[in-house]
Short mmCIF file of C-alpha atoms and ligand atoms in Angstrom, two decimals:
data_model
loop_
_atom_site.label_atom_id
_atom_site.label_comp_id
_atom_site.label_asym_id
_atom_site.label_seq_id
_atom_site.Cartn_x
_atom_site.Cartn_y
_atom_site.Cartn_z
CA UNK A 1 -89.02 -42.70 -26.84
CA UNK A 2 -91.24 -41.42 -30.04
CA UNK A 3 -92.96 -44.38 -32.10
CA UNK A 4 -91.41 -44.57 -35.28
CA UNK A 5 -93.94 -45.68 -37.96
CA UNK A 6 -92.28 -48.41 -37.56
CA UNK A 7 -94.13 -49.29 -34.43
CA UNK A 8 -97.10 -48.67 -35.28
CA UNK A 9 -99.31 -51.92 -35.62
CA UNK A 10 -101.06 -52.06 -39.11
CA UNK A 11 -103.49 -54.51 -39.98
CA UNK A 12 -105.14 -52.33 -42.33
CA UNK A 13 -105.68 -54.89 -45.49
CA UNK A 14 -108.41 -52.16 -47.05
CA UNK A 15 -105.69 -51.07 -49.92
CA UNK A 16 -104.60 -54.24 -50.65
CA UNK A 17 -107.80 -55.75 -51.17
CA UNK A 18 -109.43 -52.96 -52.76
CA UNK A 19 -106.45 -52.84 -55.31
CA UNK A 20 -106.55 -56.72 -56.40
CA UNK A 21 -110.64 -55.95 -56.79
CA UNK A 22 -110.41 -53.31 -59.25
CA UNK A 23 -108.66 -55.75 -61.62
CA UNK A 24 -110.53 -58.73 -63.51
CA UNK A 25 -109.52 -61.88 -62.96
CA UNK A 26 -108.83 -62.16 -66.69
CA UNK A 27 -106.38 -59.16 -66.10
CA UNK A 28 -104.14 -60.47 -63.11
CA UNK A 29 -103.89 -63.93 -65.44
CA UNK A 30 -103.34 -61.81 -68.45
CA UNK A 31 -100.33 -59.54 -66.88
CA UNK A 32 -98.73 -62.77 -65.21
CA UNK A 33 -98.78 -64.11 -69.07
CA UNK A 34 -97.37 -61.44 -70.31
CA UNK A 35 -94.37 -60.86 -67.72
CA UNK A 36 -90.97 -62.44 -69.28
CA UNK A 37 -90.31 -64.33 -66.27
CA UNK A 38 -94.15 -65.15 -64.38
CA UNK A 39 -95.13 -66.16 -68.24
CA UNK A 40 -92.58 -68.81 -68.47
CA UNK A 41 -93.40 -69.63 -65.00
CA UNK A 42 -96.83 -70.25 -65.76
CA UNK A 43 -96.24 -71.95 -68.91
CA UNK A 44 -94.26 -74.30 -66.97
CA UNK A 45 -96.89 -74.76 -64.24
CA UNK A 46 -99.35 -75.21 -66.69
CA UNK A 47 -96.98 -78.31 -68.85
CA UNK A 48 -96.46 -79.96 -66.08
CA UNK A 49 -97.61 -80.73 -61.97
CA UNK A 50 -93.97 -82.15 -61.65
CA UNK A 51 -91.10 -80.25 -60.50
CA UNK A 52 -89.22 -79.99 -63.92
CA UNK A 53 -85.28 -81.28 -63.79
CA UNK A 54 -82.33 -78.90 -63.16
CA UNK A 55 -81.23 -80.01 -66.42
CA UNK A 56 -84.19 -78.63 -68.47
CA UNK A 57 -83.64 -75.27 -65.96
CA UNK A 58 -80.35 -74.51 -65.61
CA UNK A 59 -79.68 -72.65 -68.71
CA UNK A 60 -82.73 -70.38 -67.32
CA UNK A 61 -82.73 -67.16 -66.05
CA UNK A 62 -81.89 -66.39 -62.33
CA UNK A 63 -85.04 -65.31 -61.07
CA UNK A 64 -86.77 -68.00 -62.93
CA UNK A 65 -84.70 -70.93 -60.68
CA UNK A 66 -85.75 -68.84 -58.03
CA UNK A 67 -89.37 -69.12 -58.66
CA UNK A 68 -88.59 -72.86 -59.46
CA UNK A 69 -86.75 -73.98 -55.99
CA UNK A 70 -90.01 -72.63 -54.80
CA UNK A 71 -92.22 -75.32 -56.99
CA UNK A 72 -94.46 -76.83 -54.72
CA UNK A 73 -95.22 -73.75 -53.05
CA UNK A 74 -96.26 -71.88 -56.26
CA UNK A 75 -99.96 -72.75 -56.86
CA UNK A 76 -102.86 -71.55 -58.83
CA UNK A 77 -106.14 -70.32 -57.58
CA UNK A 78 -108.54 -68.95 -60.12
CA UNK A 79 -106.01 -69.38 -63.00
CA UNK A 80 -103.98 -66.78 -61.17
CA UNK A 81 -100.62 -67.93 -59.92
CA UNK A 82 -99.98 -67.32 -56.07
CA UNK A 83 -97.30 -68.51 -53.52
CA UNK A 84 -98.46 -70.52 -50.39
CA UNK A 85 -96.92 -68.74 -47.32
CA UNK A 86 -97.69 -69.61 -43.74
CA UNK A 87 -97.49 -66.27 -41.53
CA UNK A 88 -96.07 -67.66 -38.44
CA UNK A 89 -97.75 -65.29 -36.65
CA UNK A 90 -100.96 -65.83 -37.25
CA UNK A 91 -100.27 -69.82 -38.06
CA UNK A 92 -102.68 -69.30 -41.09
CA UNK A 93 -101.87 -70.63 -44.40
CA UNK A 94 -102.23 -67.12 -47.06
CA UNK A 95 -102.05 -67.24 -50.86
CA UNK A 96 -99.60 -64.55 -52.23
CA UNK A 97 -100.63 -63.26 -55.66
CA UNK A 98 -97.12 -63.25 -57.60
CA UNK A 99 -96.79 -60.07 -59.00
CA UNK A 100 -96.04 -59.18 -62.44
CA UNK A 101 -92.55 -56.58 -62.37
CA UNK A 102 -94.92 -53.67 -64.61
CA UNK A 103 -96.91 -53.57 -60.98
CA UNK A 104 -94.41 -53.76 -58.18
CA UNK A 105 -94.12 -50.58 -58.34
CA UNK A 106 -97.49 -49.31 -58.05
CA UNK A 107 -97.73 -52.12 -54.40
CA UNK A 108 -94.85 -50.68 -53.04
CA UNK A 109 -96.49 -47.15 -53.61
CA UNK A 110 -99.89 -48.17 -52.41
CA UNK A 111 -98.47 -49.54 -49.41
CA UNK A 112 -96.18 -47.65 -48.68
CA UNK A 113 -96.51 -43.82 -49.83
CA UNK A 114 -100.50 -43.57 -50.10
CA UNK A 115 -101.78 -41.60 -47.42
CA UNK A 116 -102.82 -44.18 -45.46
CA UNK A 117 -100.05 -46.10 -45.30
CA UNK A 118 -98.31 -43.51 -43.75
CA UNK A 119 -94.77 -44.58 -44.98
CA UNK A 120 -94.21 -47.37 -43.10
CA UNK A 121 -90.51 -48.32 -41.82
CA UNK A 122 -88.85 -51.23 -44.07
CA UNK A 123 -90.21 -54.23 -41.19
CA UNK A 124 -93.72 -52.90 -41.32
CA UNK A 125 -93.57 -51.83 -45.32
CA UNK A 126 -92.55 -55.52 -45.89
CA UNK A 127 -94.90 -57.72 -43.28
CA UNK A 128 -97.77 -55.23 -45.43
CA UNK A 129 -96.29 -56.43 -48.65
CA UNK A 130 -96.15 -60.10 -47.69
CA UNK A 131 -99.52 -60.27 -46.81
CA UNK A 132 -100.95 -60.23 -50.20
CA UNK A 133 -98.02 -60.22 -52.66
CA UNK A 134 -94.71 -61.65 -53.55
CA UNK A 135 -91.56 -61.23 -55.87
CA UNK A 136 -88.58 -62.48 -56.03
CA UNK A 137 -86.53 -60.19 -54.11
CA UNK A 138 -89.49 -57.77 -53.17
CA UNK A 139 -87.46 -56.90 -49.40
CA UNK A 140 -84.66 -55.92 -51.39
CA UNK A 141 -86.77 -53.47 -53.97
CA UNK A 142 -88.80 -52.22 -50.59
CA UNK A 143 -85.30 -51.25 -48.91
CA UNK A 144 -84.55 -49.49 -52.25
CA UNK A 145 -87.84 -47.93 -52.62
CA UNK A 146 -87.79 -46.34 -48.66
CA UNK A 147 -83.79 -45.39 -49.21
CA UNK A 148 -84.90 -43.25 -52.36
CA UNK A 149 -88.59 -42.59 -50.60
CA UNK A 150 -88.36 -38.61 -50.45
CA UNK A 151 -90.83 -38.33 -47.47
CA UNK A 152 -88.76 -40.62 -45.50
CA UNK A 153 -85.37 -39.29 -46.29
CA UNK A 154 -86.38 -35.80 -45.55
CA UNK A 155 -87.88 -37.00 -42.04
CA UNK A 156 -84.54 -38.50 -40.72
CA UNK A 157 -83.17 -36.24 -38.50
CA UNK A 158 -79.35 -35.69 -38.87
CA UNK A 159 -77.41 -37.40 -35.69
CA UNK A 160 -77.25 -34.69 -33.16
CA UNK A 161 -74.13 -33.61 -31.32
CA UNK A 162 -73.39 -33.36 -27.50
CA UNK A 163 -72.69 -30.03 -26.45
CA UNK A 164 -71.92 -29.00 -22.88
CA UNK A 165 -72.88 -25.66 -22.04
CA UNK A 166 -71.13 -22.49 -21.72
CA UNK A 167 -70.38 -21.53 -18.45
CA UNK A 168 -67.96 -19.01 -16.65
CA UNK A 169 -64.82 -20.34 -14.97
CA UNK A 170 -63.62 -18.44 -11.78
CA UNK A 171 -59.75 -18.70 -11.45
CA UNK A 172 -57.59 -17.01 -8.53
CA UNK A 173 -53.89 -18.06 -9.69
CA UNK A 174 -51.91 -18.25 -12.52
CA UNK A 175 -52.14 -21.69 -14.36
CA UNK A 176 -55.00 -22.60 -12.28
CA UNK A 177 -56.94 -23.77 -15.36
CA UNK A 178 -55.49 -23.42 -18.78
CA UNK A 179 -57.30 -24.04 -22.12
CA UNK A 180 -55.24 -26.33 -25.02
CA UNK A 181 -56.14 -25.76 -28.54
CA UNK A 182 -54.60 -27.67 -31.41
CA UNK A 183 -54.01 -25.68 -34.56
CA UNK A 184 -52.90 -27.07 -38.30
CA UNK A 185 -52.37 -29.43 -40.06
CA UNK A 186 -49.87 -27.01 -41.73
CA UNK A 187 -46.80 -27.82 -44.25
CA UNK A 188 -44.40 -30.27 -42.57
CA UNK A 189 -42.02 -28.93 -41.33
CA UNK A 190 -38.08 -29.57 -41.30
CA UNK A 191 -38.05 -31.32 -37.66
CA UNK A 192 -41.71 -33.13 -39.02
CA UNK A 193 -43.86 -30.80 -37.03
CA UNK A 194 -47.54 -30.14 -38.65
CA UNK A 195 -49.47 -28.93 -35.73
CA UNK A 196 -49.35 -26.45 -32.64
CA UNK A 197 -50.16 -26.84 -29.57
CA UNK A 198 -51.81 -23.10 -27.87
CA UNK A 199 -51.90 -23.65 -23.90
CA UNK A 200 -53.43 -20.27 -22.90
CA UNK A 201 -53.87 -19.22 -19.01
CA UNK A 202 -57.23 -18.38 -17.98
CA UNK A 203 -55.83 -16.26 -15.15
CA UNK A 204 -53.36 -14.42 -17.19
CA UNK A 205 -54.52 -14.55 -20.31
CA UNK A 206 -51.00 -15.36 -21.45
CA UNK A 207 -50.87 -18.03 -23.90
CA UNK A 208 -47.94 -20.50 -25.22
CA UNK A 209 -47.41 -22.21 -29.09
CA UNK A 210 -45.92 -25.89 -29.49
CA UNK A 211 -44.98 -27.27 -32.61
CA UNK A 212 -46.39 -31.40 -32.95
CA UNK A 213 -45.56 -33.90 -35.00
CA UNK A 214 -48.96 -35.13 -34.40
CA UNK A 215 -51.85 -34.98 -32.21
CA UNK A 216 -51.63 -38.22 -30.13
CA UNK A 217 -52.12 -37.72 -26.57
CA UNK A 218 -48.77 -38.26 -25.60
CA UNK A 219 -47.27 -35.65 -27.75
CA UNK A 220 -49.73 -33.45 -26.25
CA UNK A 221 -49.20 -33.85 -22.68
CA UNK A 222 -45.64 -33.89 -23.55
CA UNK A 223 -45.61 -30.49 -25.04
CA UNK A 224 -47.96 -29.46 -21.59
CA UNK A 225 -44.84 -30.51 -19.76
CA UNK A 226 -43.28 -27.79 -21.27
CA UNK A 227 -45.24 -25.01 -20.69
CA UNK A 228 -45.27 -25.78 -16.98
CA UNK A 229 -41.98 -25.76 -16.98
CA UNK A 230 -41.32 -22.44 -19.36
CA UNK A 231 -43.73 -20.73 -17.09
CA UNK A 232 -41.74 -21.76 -13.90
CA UNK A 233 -37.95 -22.09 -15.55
CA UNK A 234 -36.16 -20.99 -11.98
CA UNK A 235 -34.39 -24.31 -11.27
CA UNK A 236 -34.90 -22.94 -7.75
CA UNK A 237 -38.62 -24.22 -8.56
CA UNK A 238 -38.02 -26.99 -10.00
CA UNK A 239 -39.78 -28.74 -7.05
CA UNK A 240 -42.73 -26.72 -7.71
CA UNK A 241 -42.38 -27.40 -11.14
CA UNK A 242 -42.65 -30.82 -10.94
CA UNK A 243 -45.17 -30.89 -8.47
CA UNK A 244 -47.39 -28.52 -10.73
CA UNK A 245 -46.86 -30.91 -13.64
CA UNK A 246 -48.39 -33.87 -11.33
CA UNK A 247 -50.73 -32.02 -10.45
CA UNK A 248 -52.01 -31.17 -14.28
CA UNK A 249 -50.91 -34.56 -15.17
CA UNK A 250 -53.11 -35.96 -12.21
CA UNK A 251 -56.34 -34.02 -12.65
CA UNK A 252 -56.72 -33.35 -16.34
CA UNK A 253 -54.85 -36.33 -18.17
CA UNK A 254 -56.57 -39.71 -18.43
CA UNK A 255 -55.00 -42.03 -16.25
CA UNK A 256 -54.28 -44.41 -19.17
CA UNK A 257 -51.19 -42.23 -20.00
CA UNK A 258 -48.28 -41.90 -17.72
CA UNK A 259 -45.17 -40.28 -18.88
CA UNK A 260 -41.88 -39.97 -17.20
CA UNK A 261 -41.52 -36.55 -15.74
CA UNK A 262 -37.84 -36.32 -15.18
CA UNK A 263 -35.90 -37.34 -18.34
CA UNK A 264 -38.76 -35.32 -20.25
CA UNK A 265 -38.13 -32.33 -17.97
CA UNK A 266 -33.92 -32.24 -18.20
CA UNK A 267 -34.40 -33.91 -22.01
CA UNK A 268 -36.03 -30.43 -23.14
CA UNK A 269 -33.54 -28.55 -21.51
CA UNK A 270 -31.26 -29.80 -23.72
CA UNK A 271 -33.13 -30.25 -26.75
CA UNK A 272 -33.14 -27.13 -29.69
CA UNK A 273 -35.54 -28.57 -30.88
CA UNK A 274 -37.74 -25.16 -32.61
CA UNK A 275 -34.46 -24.04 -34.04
CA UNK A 276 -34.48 -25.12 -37.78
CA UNK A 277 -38.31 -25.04 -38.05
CA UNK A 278 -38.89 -21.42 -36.87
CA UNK A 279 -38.93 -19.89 -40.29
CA UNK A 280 -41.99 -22.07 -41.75
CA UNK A 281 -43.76 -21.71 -37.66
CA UNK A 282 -42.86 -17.83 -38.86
CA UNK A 283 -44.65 -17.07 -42.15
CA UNK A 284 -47.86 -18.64 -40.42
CA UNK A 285 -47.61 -17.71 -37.10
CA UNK A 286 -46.78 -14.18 -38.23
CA UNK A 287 -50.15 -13.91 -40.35
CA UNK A 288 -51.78 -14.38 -37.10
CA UNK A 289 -50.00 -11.31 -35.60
CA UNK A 290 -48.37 -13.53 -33.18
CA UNK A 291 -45.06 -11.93 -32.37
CA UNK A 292 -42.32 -14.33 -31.09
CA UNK A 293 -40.11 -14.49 -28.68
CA UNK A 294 -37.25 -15.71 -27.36
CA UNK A 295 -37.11 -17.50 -23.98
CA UNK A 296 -34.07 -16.95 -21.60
CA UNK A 297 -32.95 -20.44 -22.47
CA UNK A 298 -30.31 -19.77 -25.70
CA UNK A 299 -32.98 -21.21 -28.17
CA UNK A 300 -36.33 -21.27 -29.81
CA UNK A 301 -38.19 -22.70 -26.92
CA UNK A 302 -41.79 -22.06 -28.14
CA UNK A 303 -43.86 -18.51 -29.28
CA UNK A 304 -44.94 -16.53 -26.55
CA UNK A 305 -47.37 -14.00 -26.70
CA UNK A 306 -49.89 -11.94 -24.39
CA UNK A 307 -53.41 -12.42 -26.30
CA UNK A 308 -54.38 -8.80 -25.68
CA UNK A 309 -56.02 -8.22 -22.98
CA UNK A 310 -54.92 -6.03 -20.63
CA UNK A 311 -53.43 -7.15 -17.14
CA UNK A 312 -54.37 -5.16 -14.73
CA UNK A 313 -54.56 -6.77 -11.14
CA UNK A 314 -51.75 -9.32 -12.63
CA UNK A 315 -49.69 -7.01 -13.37
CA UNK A 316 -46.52 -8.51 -11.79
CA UNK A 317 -46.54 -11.98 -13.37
CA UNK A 318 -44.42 -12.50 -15.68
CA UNK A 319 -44.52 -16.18 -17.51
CA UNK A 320 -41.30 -15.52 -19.40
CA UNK A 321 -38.64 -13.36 -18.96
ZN1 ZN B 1 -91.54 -42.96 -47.41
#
């Protein structure tokens, strides 16, 4: 697998220290002073050693209780106040300067954007951060910072798709392999049918249109039951009928579905059940230059169509009469 950024080991403090160096003493003190929550922080730090009492800082802001629950921790070295942290890594005991909100920005694009922080992944970006700084919810502004980080969103690679590849099917029979195809949603129709079902024979080339309700699994197979048994409707074949629709049902149907063969067989016999939808199937069938046609069974039974190719050595099967 590629390393991510994110693997990468940095213990590169050069930035970090090199930034807190270009600024006085006198400065870091003076921008901590100045920030609306760090200067009340220090004012209280500098009143008082003791904790003060959640009475005198409840009415406070927020971040400011924050900072507070963290009292003992918050310390002052050089004037300047820090935040004790122990990197349980390490086991070493660090000071964390506690930056003022005019600079976060500027940390989280020195250690994160500059050139030689290479953008970082949010684990690394913050363990960098920790090292020298802290705010009150700096992980949070970090996450924000990488989600909106240009460079990083223009990296990610969409998710890629599975695709098998093309490949050419021999077939010697008729309804040796068939292809299904689901077509729609279009308008409901009368009998609640929004889909079709197209079964097309690779050895023919002829190919059959279902109307579903749906397209559940059952509904499909259901409507595969019927094809087999439009292309074979001889009840003389019935036996070969079935036995074709095991076999489909047995090699290219997850075994999690079983349907009952029988009743579904003798139910569509006497089902009409195109009849009152045909005209909506129609106007968008038609567009398609799908002629239909009607099977020898007294009733819409499906749409029927040869796709256009020419049979030649197939000449003498005929799916429908
Ligand atoms: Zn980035």
């Amino acid at each position: 697998m590629a390393k991510t950024n994110d693997d990468i080991e940095d213990q590169n403090t050069e930035d970090e220290t090199q930034w807190i160096q270009q600024k006085t003493t006198e400065e870091i003190i003076q921008a901590q002073k100045s920030d609306e929550i760090l200067g009340k922080l220090y004012q209280m730090k500098t009143e008082s050693k003791d904790k003060p009492k959640w009475g005198d800082i409840a009415i406070q802001n927020p971040i400011i209780k924050r900072y507070w629950s963290q009292w003992d921790r918050i310390v002052f070295e050089n004037g300047v106040l820090n935040r004790q942290w122990l990197d349980t890594i390490t086991n070493v005991t660090c000071n964390q300067l506690l930056v003022p909100s005019c600079w976060t920005k500027d940390i989280l694009q020195l250690l994160h954007n500059n050139p030689t922080s290479g953008h970082l992944g949010i684990h690394k970006t913050v363990a960098r951060v920790r090292r020298r700084f802290y705010w009150v919810d700096f992980k949070t502004d970090i996450l924000k910072w990488i989600q909106q980080c240009t460079m990083c969103t223009s990296r990610k690679q969409p998710p890629r798709r599975a695709k098998s590849k093309m490949k050419q099917y021999h077939v010697g029979a008729p309804m040796e392999r068939v292809a299904l195809d689901i077509i729609g949603p279009f308008p409901l129709s009368k009998k609640g049918n929004k889909y079709a079902l197209i079964v097309s024979d690779y050895f023919t080339r002829w190919a059959e249109g279902y109307p579903m309700p749906d397209m559940e699994t059952k509904t499909i197979i259901d409507n595969f039951v019927k094809c087999v048994d439009l292309v074979f409707p001889d009840k003389s074949t019935q036996t070969r009928d079935d036995n074709l629709s095991r076999h489909y049902l047995k090699n290219y149907v997850p075994d999690s579905v079983s349907i009952k063969l029988e009743p579904l067989l003798t139910a569509l016999k006497v089902m009409g059940w195109w009849s009152d939808s045909i005209a909506v199937w129609k106007k968008y069938l038609v567009n398609m230059s799908v002629p239909i046609k009607r099977t020898g069974m007294n009733s819409y039974h499906g749409l029927s169509w040869p796709t256009g190719h020419q049979y030649t050595s197939q000449q003498n099967f005929h799916p429908v009469n």
